[in-house]
Amino acid sequence: MLVLDAVDLFADGVLRYMNVVLVGSGAREHAMVWKLRQSPRLTDLFVCPGNGGTQALARNLPIASSDLDSICRAASDHKADLVIIGPEAPLALGLADRLATNGIAAFGPSRAAARIEYSKAFAKQIMAERGIPTATAHVLTSRQEARDFIETSGERLVVKADGLAVGKGVFVCGSRGEAMEAVDILTASDSPLGKAGGTILIEERLSGREVSAHAFTDGRRVSPMPFACDYKRARDGDEGPNTGGMGAYSPALWLDEAMEGSIHQNITEAAISALVAGGAPYKGVLYPGLMITAEGPKVLEFNCRFGDPEAQVLLPRLNSDLLEICWATANDRLAEAEISWSTDACVAVVLASGGYPEEYETGYAIAGLKSVDPDVLVFHAGTTRQDGEVLTAGGRVLTVVAKAPSLSEARAAVYRNVQRLHFTRAFYRRDIAAPSENARTD
Ligand code: AMP
Ligand code: GLY
């Protein structure tokens, strides 16, 4: 790997200072804004649409992340040298391709490559082609077909919507009855998932610990990040419904180092090379979600962007300049970027609105933001600012993150600070990176 001095990276590009547009509005995007702000190369930073947290560090533009026309227009009006795309939805709509057509560099894969996330059936096809280990799955295109299939299956099944469902299209079932119910929910004419549930995957239910692998790639160099673990269920002890993610930690010290190398090579690199060979350019982050089973690591899903809340525990561990990495990725020069990681640990706890991931109320004042320790990070997700107050405006509201030499110190710091934050009906998990999971953490 060629590692040039940071100054050399831009020596021939003459692009020493950059205007950037970042797309998204979650705590992941607030973490990206916070990290980009540390770059000496950054001039103006705009966020479409951002949240109450990004507003303090950048200029929020009232443009939805699905409004591709307005994002492209804003990027050219504000002379953006780079657009960084946080969430999957605009990638699935083809934002990176549209920007490329307009001559604007983008950090984020093409629509053809993002398909690895927005179609689980396509992801399975890529994995079958490349021998990437994953749960055996059947793709079914109607309710009846799915029900007939379940009749002939075992009891331990996972029922998934093929398309994007913000973490809510997966049902892990313990009986055929539950699997039937899941099929009915996904195929209901008033399904909240709309077309995402039209095609269904029914998979064997795996057991093991979960881990999130992430890598930066420009389609040629693949640079792995440290591993992270997130907590998808709403309640302690992995109870309750699946959510977008309620907490995370990194590193995953329980993971065998040899296995890390093999995941990188046989899963992450293999998938990127399959996409690129299939004519789907990949520039951005690929994040395979894995389960470490008794038979080794198996892929649960591929994501075409940073995880949320994984980004909130990874970016504080990144020693290098995120803006340089994103620019190098977008311009096929990742091989020249310096990428190094801190050995410190990070723990993140999400504060959510009571009722999330189902119905919840918004508009409550958030108290205690000024009482948080100076070295603890509070990334906003569903927040807005009004008359000098920060109000709740979404399901996941804040991610509180602490960094320390060990996971147990980071965990103690994060929970000490979470307790200082208040809003009506706030809830959070109390078992993120818990000592009861010692083998899992320290
Ligand atoms: P996905 O969106 O596909 O990652 O699924 C969300 C969550 O459902 C995962 O993080 C797992 O906890 C669980 N899950 C998905 N697929 C399986 C599987 N085949 N076996 C067991 N659990 C699964
Ligand atoms: N943490 C899960 C996700 O971002 O998909």
CSV table of N, CA and C and ligand atoms in Angstrom, one decimal, residues 120 124 135-136 156-158 160 167 169-172 203-207 210 230 232-233 242 287 289 291 299-303, ligand 1:
chain,number,residue,atom,x,y,z
A,120,LYS,N,-32.3,-7.4,-1.2
A,120,LYS,CA,-31.7,-8.5,-0.5
A,120,LYS,C,-31.5,-9.8,-1.4
A,124,LYS,N,-28.1,-11.8,-2.3
A,124,LYS,CA,-28.0,-13.3,-2.2
A,124,LYS,C,-27.4,-13.8,-3.5
A,135,ALA,N,-26.9,-17.1,5.2
A,135,ALA,CA,-28.0,-18.0,5.5
A,135,ALA,C,-28.6,-18.5,4.2
A,136,THR,N,-29.0,-19.7,4.1
A,136,THR,CA,-29.8,-20.2,3.0
A,136,THR,C,-31.1,-19.5,2.9
A,156,ARG,N,-37.6,-22.5,12.8
A,156,ARG,CA,-36.7,-21.4,13.0
A,156,ARG,C,-36.4,-20.6,11.7
A,157,LEU,N,-37.2,-19.6,11.4
A,157,LEU,CA,-37.1,-18.9,10.2
A,157,LEU,C,-37.0,-17.4,10.4
A,158,VAL,N,-36.4,-16.8,9.4
A,158,VAL,CA,-36.4,-15.3,9.4
A,158,VAL,C,-37.1,-14.8,8.1
A,160,LYS,N,-38.0,-11.7,5.6
A,160,LYS,CA,-37.5,-10.4,5.3
A,160,LYS,C,-38.1,-9.8,4.1
A,167,GLY,N,-34.6,-0.9,8.8
A,167,GLY,CA,-34.4,-1.8,10.0
A,167,GLY,C,-35.7,-2.5,10.4
A,169,GLY,N,-38.0,-4.3,8.4
A,169,GLY,CA,-38.5,-5.3,7.5
A,169,GLY,C,-38.1,-6.7,7.8
A,170,VAL,N,-37.5,-7.0,9.0
A,170,VAL,CA,-37.0,-8.3,9.3
A,170,VAL,C,-37.7,-8.9,10.5
A,171,PHE,N,-38.2,-10.1,10.4
A,171,PHE,CA,-38.9,-10.7,11.5
A,171,PHE,C,-38.2,-12.0,11.8
A,172,VAL,N,-37.6,-12.1,13.0
A,172,VAL,CA,-36.9,-13.3,13.4
A,172,VAL,C,-37.9,-14.2,14.1
A,203,GLU,N,-35.4,-17.1,5.2
A,203,GLU,CA,-34.1,-17.6,5.5
A,203,GLU,C,-34.0,-18.5,6.6
A,204,GLU,N,-33.0,-19.4,6.7
A,204,GLU,CA,-32.8,-20.2,7.9
A,204,GLU,C,-32.3,-19.2,9.0
A,205,ARG,N,-32.8,-19.5,10.2
A,205,ARG,CA,-32.4,-18.6,11.3
A,205,ARG,C,-31.1,-19.0,11.9
A,206,LEU,N,-30.1,-18.2,11.8
A,206,LEU,CA,-28.7,-18.5,12.3
A,206,LEU,C,-28.6,-18.1,13.8
A,207,SER,N,-27.7,-18.7,14.5
A,207,SER,CA,-27.4,-18.3,15.9
A,207,SER,C,-25.9,-17.9,16.0
A,210,GLU,N,-23.4,-11.0,16.7
A,210,GLU,CA,-23.3,-10.2,15.5
A,210,GLU,C,-22.2,-9.2,15.6
A,230,ASP,N,-23.5,-3.5,17.1
A,230,ASP,CA,-24.6,-2.6,17.5
A,230,ASP,C,-25.7,-3.5,18.1
A,232,LYS,N,-29.6,-4.0,18.0
A,232,LYS,CA,-30.8,-3.7,17.1
A,232,LYS,C,-32.1,-3.7,17.8
A,233,ARG,N,-32.2,-4.5,18.9
A,233,ARG,CA,-33.5,-4.6,19.6
A,233,ARG,C,-33.8,-3.4,20.5
A,242,ASN,N,-37.1,-5.0,16.5
A,242,ASN,CA,-35.9,-4.5,15.8
A,242,ASN,C,-36.1,-3.0,15.6
A,287,TYR,N,-20.6,-2.0,4.2
A,287,TYR,CA,-20.7,-2.5,5.6
A,287,TYR,C,-21.5,-3.8,5.6
A,289,GLY,N,-23.1,-6.7,7.5
A,289,GLY,CA,-23.6,-7.1,8.8
A,289,GLY,C,-23.4,-8.6,8.9
A,291,MET,N,-23.0,-12.5,11.2
A,291,MET,CA,-23.2,-13.3,12.4
A,291,MET,C,-22.1,-14.3,12.5
A,299,VAL,N,-22.9,-13.7,6.3
A,299,VAL,CA,-23.5,-12.4,6.1
A,299,VAL,C,-25.0,-12.4,6.4
A,300,LEU,N,-25.4,-11.4,7.2
A,300,LEU,CA,-26.9,-11.2,7.4
A,300,LEU,C,-27.4,-10.2,6.3
A,301,GLU,N,-26.6,-9.2,6.0
A,301,GLU,CA,-27.0,-8.2,5.0
A,301,GLU,C,-25.8,-7.4,4.7
A,302,PHE,N,-25.8,-6.8,3.5
A,302,PHE,CA,-24.8,-5.8,3.1
A,302,PHE,C,-25.5,-4.4,3.1
A,303,ASN,N,-24.7,-3.4,3.6
A,303,ASN,CA,-25.2,-2.1,3.6
A,303,ASN,C,-24.2,-1.2,2.8
B,1,AMP,P1,-30.8,-7.4,8.5
B,1,AMP,O1,-31.5,-6.1,8.3
B,1,AMP,O2,-31.0,-8.4,7.4
B,1,AMP,O3,-29.4,-7.3,9.1
B,1,AMP,O4,-31.6,-8.0,9.8
B,1,AMP,C1,-31.8,-7.3,11.0
B,1,AMP,C2,-31.5,-8.2,12.2
B,1,AMP,O5,-32.3,-9.4,12.2
B,1,AMP,C3,-30.0,-8.7,12.2
B,1,AMP,O6,-29.2,-7.8,12.8
B,1,AMP,C4,-30.2,-10.0,13.1
B,1,AMP,O7,-30.3,-9.6,14.4
B,1,AMP,C5,-31.5,-10.5,12.6
B,1,AMP,N1,-31.3,-11.5,11.5
B,1,AMP,C6,-31.4,-11.2,10.2
B,1,AMP,N2,-31.2,-12.3,9.5
B,1,AMP,C7,-31.0,-13.3,10.4
B,1,AMP,C8,-30.8,-14.7,10.2
B,1,AMP,N3,-30.7,-15.3,9.1
B,1,AMP,N4,-30.7,-15.4,11.4
B,1,AMP,C9,-30.8,-14.9,12.6
B,1,AMP,N5,-31.0,-13.6,12.8
B,1,AMP,C10,-31.1,-12.8,11.7
